[in-house]
């Protein structure tokens, strides 16, 4: 099955990254936005260089051949830990709201995400 | 006993005096509280000091003792709680402005267990915010200072816990260790610190940093004290599915067994290029153990040099996920309040997990992690425990490494590999260089904490470094 241009791009991104690779130029504003973080002016100036250095440092892992290695899961080997599906007491509604900055009628109040719209 | 004598006690000594009714829990608690208050402007060990709670806890213990109730060895013992541990009704900040006003409505499992054992909570200790740091300088509430030298760092991220014990403001304290955050401050402050096996102690209610690496432990003055605390905190917890059903033994039982015939491995990658003074002091410690009957074997952990890179991919990735919950809507303040270090780690982790980079970074690191763990598993077929330095340097000066994040991250080279492998490690004092404490770590296979204590105890009783105190 043919792979799309987008898939090809992602695949090539996953290949070896070298220290001078332009892919190490992490797009800081884009990534900060993904993480819902607003940066100050000084952070916008400082972070690209610092992060590029760190990414350069951690990129040395590509020296190792891991083609035949499975990624590790739970470190001491636990699997499928379950408990009986029996409901039990948890936080009361009052407790759950204790730290909310804005509450209304037993609900946490949030900023509007939809705008009011005229009926058609 | 005067206040200084009281605050200088170990858990073992204090417990015996309390049981014999020679001291009261109230006076021991008051002595620690006074010390905590007196020194806080200078050392900044505590974000919150819990006078009322502590005195009430002490009062209850005194009542139980007066009624001749049999109590845990921790009853009446003043301890500090790293401010990542949720304490119902007591502010818990994670060292960050984001949670400056957060008051949990429940106790962490470890906190509940310590409460049940009758421990007294002196206060919530200072830390690098969210656990992000190896020095104690990244707290949003100001840095903590090293009681042995006020111009130097006490190590992090459990900085306040270490400085509080070393300065006599509490007798023991809890900590967390994701990349060395118990072992580093223990080494810098002449204390014993345990990073237990991943899953030995419940993480429930402890503000998460990197969930596959976080290990819950504690710092004490002596090895025996440390074992006493693990007896209370260890064990399976229904609220933490990553805890092991493995049986909790009495870690103090036969702690004085000795080390005859125990095989100790020295991994060469931890000693090559090591500062020659630190190397000498650790190898001198190994010589002491040789005199007690151990056998030394040189071993190799070939993937050691990739440990730090591996860690600084996995940890920020998991941090970016764990810190996503701080939305300022359900609790705490808005994300603008994150400090630069927190933001850096979140952005780094978001990048390494993002589409197009996940395979090259996070997935790759999880494969390398398997190789690092396998190095240890192979080596433990030949030896019983390993001995390694904790840090490549002495306690450094405040401000020395703070300007360049990467420089700070390089302090972690000897500690992070143990977290990646999930293994237990006991940091114990092994001497002083220029009056600054140096520590070493005894590393063992999964769930070998009892053996680590045995080795640590044997060495400690020969050298008694804990008798040295800072001149405050």
XYZ file of C-alpha atoms in Angstrom:
592
model
C 0.000 0.000 0.000
C 1.380 3.391 -0.967
C 2.205 5.664 1.945
C 1.149 9.278 1.949
C 3.532 12.236 1.708
C 2.808 13.013 5.374
C 3.665 9.481 6.480
C 6.869 9.654 4.442
C 7.818 12.882 6.224
C 7.186 11.406 9.681
C 9.141 8.276 8.744
C 12.107 10.326 7.614
C 11.957 12.399 10.790
C 12.463 9.190 12.712
C 15.735 8.423 10.995
C 19.132 9.270 12.415
C 19.488 12.760 13.791
C 22.933 14.279 13.855
C 24.019 17.169 16.034
C 24.019 19.619 13.116
C 20.662 18.414 11.967
C 18.216 21.215 11.474
C 15.627 19.006 13.154
C 17.438 19.757 16.418
C 16.170 23.283 15.989
C 13.188 22.578 18.141
C 10.351 24.955 17.353
C 10.025 26.362 20.844
C 6.931 28.548 20.403
C 5.109 25.712 18.609
C 6.022 23.138 21.251
C 5.229 25.501 24.125
C 1.825 26.019 22.581
C 1.263 22.236 22.437
C 1.992 22.228 26.174
C -0.289 25.208 26.816
C 2.602 27.269 28.152
C 3.035 30.985 27.630
C 6.662 32.108 27.593
C 8.016 35.427 28.774
C 10.145 37.508 26.414
C 13.327 36.447 28.175
C 12.322 32.766 28.049
C 11.612 33.065 24.312
C 15.169 34.323 23.883
C 16.858 31.884 26.287
C 15.098 28.577 25.713
C 15.934 27.762 22.049
C 19.681 27.676 22.719
C 19.379 25.801 26.028
C 16.958 23.235 24.653
C 18.999 22.690 21.512
C 22.017 21.889 23.690
C 20.063 19.416 25.765
C 18.544 17.747 22.715
C 22.018 17.533 21.176
C 23.264 15.843 24.337
C 20.453 13.285 24.548
C 20.677 12.544 20.821
C 23.810 10.506 21.484
C 21.521 7.520 22.060
C 21.448 7.091 18.295
C 24.982 5.632 18.573
C 23.480 2.444 19.959
C 22.006 -0.233 17.726
C 18.615 -1.038 19.209
C 17.130 -2.663 16.116
C 16.676 -5.949 17.972
C 15.672 -4.478 21.348
C 12.141 -4.257 22.709
C 11.235 -1.107 24.649
C 10.874 -1.865 28.339
C 7.507 -1.660 30.085
C 7.002 -1.926 33.835
C 10.523 -2.078 35.170
C 10.120 -4.966 37.605
C 7.806 -6.900 35.303
C 4.308 -6.410 36.715
C 1.467 -7.050 34.308
C -2.298 -6.627 34.342
C -2.823 -5.640 37.956
C -6.563 -5.492 38.572
C -8.971 -5.230 41.453
C -12.552 -6.339 41.910
C -15.020 -4.002 40.225
C -16.716 -2.942 43.454
C -17.514 0.732 44.013
C -16.174 2.233 47.232
C -16.335 5.653 48.901
C -14.177 8.351 47.320
C -13.899 12.109 47.746
C -17.107 13.911 48.673
C -18.274 16.584 46.244
C -17.505 19.198 48.880
C -13.913 17.981 49.260
C -13.441 17.736 45.522
C -14.372 21.407 45.146
C -12.295 22.705 48.065
C -9.362 23.861 45.952
C -11.231 25.080 42.889
C -10.678 28.813 42.335
C -14.221 29.360 41.017
C -17.254 27.272 41.803
C -20.953 27.711 41.111
C -23.737 25.638 42.588
C -21.533 22.647 43.311
C -19.753 22.833 39.936
C -16.281 24.013 39.005
C -16.653 27.171 36.954
C -14.562 27.265 33.765
C -13.924 29.767 31.013
C -16.406 29.565 28.144
C -15.224 27.401 25.271
C -18.121 27.963 22.935
C -19.403 31.319 21.862
C -23.038 32.278 21.965
C -24.593 31.866 18.551
C -27.706 33.291 17.036
C -30.421 30.768 16.304
C -30.830 30.266 12.534
C 18.252 16.674 78.502
C 18.785 20.043 76.903
C 17.273 20.916 73.538
C 20.453 20.360 71.568
C 20.825 16.874 73.011
C 17.210 16.108 72.173
C 17.467 17.228 68.553
C 20.716 15.275 68.205
C 19.046 11.924 68.985
C 18.539 9.126 66.505
C 15.131 7.447 66.134
C 16.446 4.409 67.999
C 17.728 6.499 70.929
C 14.649 8.741 71.124
C 12.296 5.777 70.948
C 14.041 4.067 73.847
C 13.931 7.209 75.984
C 10.230 7.690 75.236
C 9.360 4.100 76.094
C 11.352 4.338 79.327
C 9.425 7.571 80.020
C 12.690 9.487 80.433
C 11.558 12.090 77.929
C 8.149 13.169 76.702
C 7.123 13.366 73.046
C 6.018 16.936 73.721
C 9.500 18.117 74.771
C 11.195 16.320 71.886
C 8.706 17.861 69.450
C 9.049 21.313 70.988
C 12.839 21.127 70.753
C 12.639 20.292 67.048
C 9.992 22.934 66.342
C 12.114 25.594 68.046
C 15.150 24.553 66.046
C 13.096 24.548 62.851
C 11.882 28.103 63.478
C 15.263 29.411 64.660
C 17.075 28.192 61.570
C 14.488 28.707 58.869
C 15.530 32.225 57.855
C 19.119 31.027 57.611
C 18.685 27.583 56.001
C 15.169 27.709 54.512
C 14.497 24.033 55.210
C 10.735 24.352 55.566
C 7.959 25.778 53.399
C 5.418 25.108 56.144
C 6.077 24.387 59.834
C 3.150 22.580 61.479
C 3.329 23.612 65.123
C -0.294 22.916 66.047
C -0.524 19.583 64.250
C 2.843 18.418 65.618
C 2.047 19.315 69.229
C -1.328 17.597 69.039
C 0.285 14.467 67.577
C 2.893 14.541 70.367
C 0.203 15.002 72.990
C -1.638 11.881 71.737
C 1.569 9.833 71.853
C 2.342 10.991 75.413
C -1.168 9.935 76.436
C -0.736 6.479 74.882
C 2.661 6.038 76.563
C 1.225 7.106 79.913
C -1.411 4.390 79.461
C 1.342 1.866 78.791
C 0.185 1.197 75.237
C 2.694 -0.650 73.063
C 3.680 1.653 70.213
C 5.667 1.630 66.980
C 9.344 2.698 67.227
C 8.299 5.779 65.235
C 5.792 6.985 67.833
C 6.590 10.510 68.964
C 9.442 10.908 66.481
C 9.535 14.355 64.809
C 9.904 13.954 61.071
C 9.846 16.226 58.048
C 7.735 15.526 54.972
C 9.041 16.606 51.568
C 6.462 19.014 50.176
C 5.455 16.570 47.431
C 3.644 14.402 49.966
C -0.091 15.201 50.160
C -1.111 15.953 53.733
C -4.818 16.415 54.394
C -5.497 19.916 55.672
C -1.836 20.972 55.406
C -0.678 23.081 52.480
C 1.297 21.093 49.891
C 3.108 23.141 47.271
C 5.535 20.866 45.398
C 7.910 23.816 45.913
C 6.039 25.678 43.174
C 4.075 28.940 42.972
C 1.479 26.999 40.940
C 0.379 25.199 44.132
C 1.171 27.947 46.628
C -2.405 27.821 47.955
C -3.167 24.115 47.494
C -4.436 22.198 50.522
C -4.974 18.484 49.849
C -8.125 16.825 51.159
C -6.438 13.454 51.595
C -3.183 11.962 52.884
C -0.663 10.147 50.729
C -0.526 6.454 51.656
C 2.964 6.916 53.136
C 1.717 9.861 55.207
C -1.217 7.783 56.502
C 1.134 4.940 57.433
C 3.500 7.293 59.277
C 0.523 8.875 61.071
C -0.732 5.451 62.126
C 2.727 4.691 63.506
C 2.473 7.817 65.661
C 5.137 9.910 63.928
C 5.011 13.654 64.533
C 5.035 16.000 61.519
C 7.354 18.962 62.086
C 6.653 20.453 58.689
C 6.749 20.296 54.891
C 10.293 20.521 53.654
C 11.630 22.655 50.833
C 12.605 21.139 47.491
C 13.447 21.924 43.888
C 9.985 22.635 42.478
C 8.299 19.423 41.230
C 11.517 17.541 42.004
C 13.296 19.284 39.154
C 16.809 19.722 40.398
C 19.923 18.263 41.994
C 20.881 21.168 44.218
C 17.869 22.671 46.050
C 18.211 25.931 44.119
C 15.142 25.470 41.940
C 12.568 26.022 44.665
C 10.056 28.803 43.988
C 10.356 29.534 47.726
C 14.091 30.210 47.724
C 17.069 27.852 47.902
C 17.916 25.698 50.906
C 21.476 25.979 52.244
C 23.854 23.230 53.313
C 24.237 23.209 57.121
C 27.866 22.050 56.703
C 28.713 25.126 54.610
C 26.200 27.899 54.134
C 27.765 28.977 50.846
C 27.048 25.569 49.322
C 24.077 23.566 48.190
C 22.626 20.721 50.259
C 21.783 18.753 47.125
C 18.355 18.140 45.661
C 15.649 17.721 45.101
C 14.973 16.598 48.723
C 17.074 19.560 49.872
C 14.941 20.724 52.805
C 14.564 17.193 54.144
C 18.344 16.731 54.237
C 19.161 20.144 55.680
C 16.424 19.801 58.315
C 17.816 16.519 59.662
C 21.434 17.669 59.491
C 20.586 20.852 61.394
C 18.506 19.080 64.055
C 15.087 20.424 63.065
C 13.770 16.877 62.744
C 15.133 13.382 63.290
C 14.235 11.902 59.910
C 12.433 13.019 56.768
C 10.718 11.621 53.724
C 11.931 12.126 50.185
C 11.463 11.026 46.593
C 14.160 9.813 44.208
C 13.546 9.966 40.466
C 17.139 10.555 39.340
C 18.990 10.820 42.648
C 16.869 13.211 44.675
C 17.290 11.300 47.953
C 20.820 10.044 47.443
C 22.325 13.369 46.358
C 21.211 15.424 49.384
C 22.069 12.483 51.660
C 25.608 12.458 50.262
C 25.962 16.246 50.536
C 24.649 16.376 54.129
C 26.259 13.330 55.787
C 23.037 11.315 55.930
C 21.721 7.876 55.088
C 19.200 7.852 52.249
C 17.288 4.964 50.718
C 15.988 4.855 47.203
C 13.941 1.623 47.423
C 13.139 -0.697 44.526
C 10.549 0.842 42.196
C 7.197 -0.354 43.489
C 8.423 -1.145 47.027
C 6.742 1.947 48.492
C 3.417 3.396 47.354
C 3.455 6.550 45.223
C -0.205 7.294 45.915
C -0.764 10.893 46.970
C 2.788 11.938 46.170
C 2.900 14.624 43.502
C 4.180 12.775 40.464
C 7.301 13.713 38.576
C 8.135 10.823 36.217
C 5.861 7.910 36.955
C 8.095 5.085 35.728
C 11.080 6.459 37.685
C 9.684 7.959 40.923
C 10.802 6.037 43.999
C 9.526 6.902 47.459
C 12.066 6.843 50.291
C 13.533 8.702 53.208
C 16.614 10.184 54.864
C 17.902 9.483 58.374
C 21.012 9.916 60.509
C 21.801 6.198 60.742
C 21.268 2.966 58.820
C 19.215 1.374 61.616
C 16.883 4.411 61.709
C 16.472 4.112 57.956
C 15.440 0.467 58.195
C 12.908 1.361 60.926
C 11.180 3.804 58.590
C 11.085 1.397 55.643
C 9.312 -1.119 57.870
C 6.436 1.364 58.072
C 6.321 2.746 54.547
C 6.986 -0.354 52.427
C 4.282 -2.631 51.148
C 1.618 -3.203 48.570
C -1.065 -0.524 48.289
C -4.408 -0.900 46.516
C -4.207 2.745 45.514
C -0.943 2.207 43.584
C -1.133 -0.579 41.036
C 2.620 -0.444 40.487
C 3.404 -1.580 44.023
C 4.600 -5.123 44.443
C 2.753 -7.756 46.391
C 6.218 -8.870 47.601
C 6.223 -9.456 51.351
C 7.646 -6.708 53.568
C 10.193 -8.108 55.971
C 11.535 -6.574 59.168
C 14.440 -4.615 57.716
C 16.089 -4.312 61.137
C 16.110 -8.051 61.739
C 19.740 -9.299 61.788
C 20.955 -5.956 60.452
C 24.142 -6.589 62.442
C 24.673 -9.907 60.613
C 27.929 -8.690 59.081
C 29.284 -8.942 55.563
C 31.522 -12.034 55.565
C 31.560 -13.601 52.139
C 29.415 -10.957 50.482
C 30.629 -10.220 46.944
C 30.814 -6.520 46.125
C 31.170 -5.349 42.544
C 32.890 -2.094 41.593
C 31.578 -1.088 38.147
C 34.577 0.344 36.330
C 32.542 2.899 34.399
C 31.736 4.671 37.690
C 35.390 5.022 38.652
C 37.113 5.868 35.361
C 37.811 9.579 35.266
C 36.337 10.078 38.753
C 37.770 12.957 40.804
C 40.776 11.397 42.508
C 39.855 12.571 46.014
C 36.347 11.168 45.797
C 37.715 7.971 44.257
C 40.163 7.550 47.133
C 37.511 8.088 49.798
C 35.120 5.553 48.248
C 37.867 2.980 47.704
C 38.990 3.513 51.323
C 35.439 2.634 52.344
C 35.635 -0.520 50.243
C 38.924 -1.341 52.063
C 37.112 -1.068 55.408
C 34.518 -3.528 54.142
C 37.297 -5.817 52.890
C 38.609 -5.882 56.434
C 35.171 -7.080 57.511
C 35.184 -10.000 55.101
C 33.761 -8.881 51.757
C 35.182 -9.984 48.432
C 35.712 -7.331 45.753
C 35.113 -8.007 42.073
C 35.606 -5.530 39.245
C 32.598 -5.545 36.959
C 31.357 -3.639 33.949
C 28.073 -1.914 33.135
C 28.770 -1.095 29.487
C 25.777 1.162 28.806
C 26.502 3.491 31.749
C 27.611 6.361 29.525
C 24.159 6.475 27.887
C 22.292 6.576 31.183
C 22.066 10.322 31.587
C 20.949 10.893 27.980
C 18.386 8.126 28.341
C 17.131 9.643 31.593
C 16.888 13.173 30.215
C 14.568 11.909 27.503
C 12.325 9.651 29.572
C 12.018 11.917 32.619
C 11.015 15.163 30.837
C 8.624 13.162 28.627
C 6.836 11.797 31.671
C 7.057 15.177 33.416
C 5.323 16.883 30.493
C 2.483 14.424 30.864
C 2.240 14.593 34.656
C 2.309 18.379 34.786
C -0.479 18.686 32.200
C -3.023 18.372 35.018
C -2.064 21.781 36.469
C -4.627 23.791 34.619
C -5.484 26.378 37.262
C -9.135 25.345 36.896
C -9.623 22.555 39.423
C -6.856 23.595 41.823
C -3.809 25.821 42.001
C -2.821 28.803 39.919
C -2.439 29.117 36.158
C 0.427 27.606 34.178
C 2.155 31.009 33.861
C 3.358 30.442 37.419
C 5.629 27.560 36.386
C 9.286 28.460 36.892
C 11.692 28.423 33.896
C 13.121 24.997 34.808
C 9.643 23.447 34.924
C 8.771 25.046 31.604
C 12.017 23.821 30.031
C 11.353 20.249 31.083
C 7.728 20.350 29.953
C 8.709 21.728 26.538
C 11.543 19.224 26.171
C 9.233 16.354 27.080
C 6.461 17.582 24.796
C 8.998 17.653 21.975
C 10.356 14.150 22.609
C 6.840 12.732 22.712
C 5.507 14.651 19.733
C 4.583 13.143 16.394
C 7.656 12.625 14.250
C 10.031 12.639 17.213
C 8.521 9.995 19.504
C 10.325 7.074 17.810
C 13.717 8.785 17.709
C 13.539 9.905 21.325
C 11.098 8.364 23.779
C 10.813 4.953 22.129
C 14.563 4.812 21.551
C 15.198 5.723 25.180
C 12.858 2.982 26.401
C 14.891 0.471 24.353
C 18.190 1.754 25.728
C 16.592 1.560 29.176
C 16.112 -2.179 28.699
C 19.817 -2.506 27.849
C 20.790 -0.540 30.960
C 18.652 -2.753 33.171
C 20.045 -5.895 31.551
C 23.602 -4.717 32.328
C 22.672 -4.747 36.030
C 20.778 -8.048 35.893
C 23.824 -9.717 34.281
C 26.222 -8.248 36.860
C 24.069 -9.377 39.791
C 24.637 -12.968 38.682
C 28.293 -12.441 39.638
C 28.061 -10.190 42.700
C 25.619 -9.504 45.533
C 25.793 -5.698 45.600
C 27.634 -2.860 43.879
C 29.371 0.106 45.462
C 29.547 3.363 43.525
C 30.090 7.033 44.232
C 26.894 9.108 44.478
C 28.206 12.245 42.762
C 31.190 13.235 40.655
C 31.714 16.345 42.814
C 31.691 17.688 46.337
C 28.778 19.923 47.410
C 29.164 22.814 45.015
C 28.684 26.519 45.644
C 25.282 28.151 45.320
C 24.921 29.578 41.845
C 27.835 27.583 40.457
C 25.815 25.362 38.101
C 22.510 27.197 37.916
C 23.064 29.170 34.710
C 23.467 26.186 32.426
C 20.851 23.439 32.783
C 23.028 20.852 31.068
C 25.868 21.410 33.565
C 23.442 20.739 36.422
C 22.099 17.610 34.689
C 25.630 16.186 34.515
C 25.709 15.869 38.333
C 23.269 12.991 37.944
C 25.439 10.571 35.971
C 25.902 8.075 38.808
C 22.375 8.154 40.180
C 20.015 8.076 37.177
C 21.083 4.643 35.919
C 19.729 3.107 39.126
C 16.319 4.735 38.608
C 16.256 3.597 34.985
C 16.897 0.036 36.156
C 14.326 0.293 38.977
C 16.844 -0.990 41.513
C 17.271 -0.116 45.200
C 20.234 1.938 46.363
C 21.325 2.999 49.832
C 23.409 6.164 50.094
C 25.653 6.240 53.144
C 28.257 8.714 54.381
C 31.836 7.657 53.716
C 33.809 10.608 54.979
C 34.713 14.250 54.512
C 36.905 16.195 52.106
C 37.732 19.758 53.238
C 34.994 19.355 55.885
C 32.423 18.615 53.164
C 30.472 15.347 53.329
C 30.956 12.600 50.742
C 28.606 9.685 50.239
C 28.668 6.364 48.433
C 25.826 4.150 47.278
C 25.284 0.460 47.826
C 23.167 -0.855 44.948
C 21.433 -4.221 44.899
C 19.030 -6.347 42.864
C 15.247 -5.881 43.087
C 13.945 -5.985 46.669
C 17.388 -6.447 48.253
C 16.953 -3.549 50.693
C 17.638 -5.863 53.644
C 21.070 -6.770 52.226
C 21.854 -3.114 51.504
C 21.125 -2.240 55.130
C 23.345 -5.086 56.302
C 26.285 -3.846 54.250
C 25.634 -0.216 55.180
C 25.329 -1.032 58.878
C 28.590 -2.980 58.954
C 30.488 -0.100 57.351
C 28.751 2.536 59.467
C 29.560 0.892 62.768
C 33.275 0.801 61.845
C 33.396 4.474 60.883
C 30.502 6.287 62.641
C 30.558 9.338 60.327
C 27.111 10.249 61.710
C 28.776 11.438 64.913
C 30.043 14.479 63.034
C 27.665 17.409 63.039
C 27.633 20.730 61.212
C 28.856 23.731 63.198
C 25.719 25.879 63.286
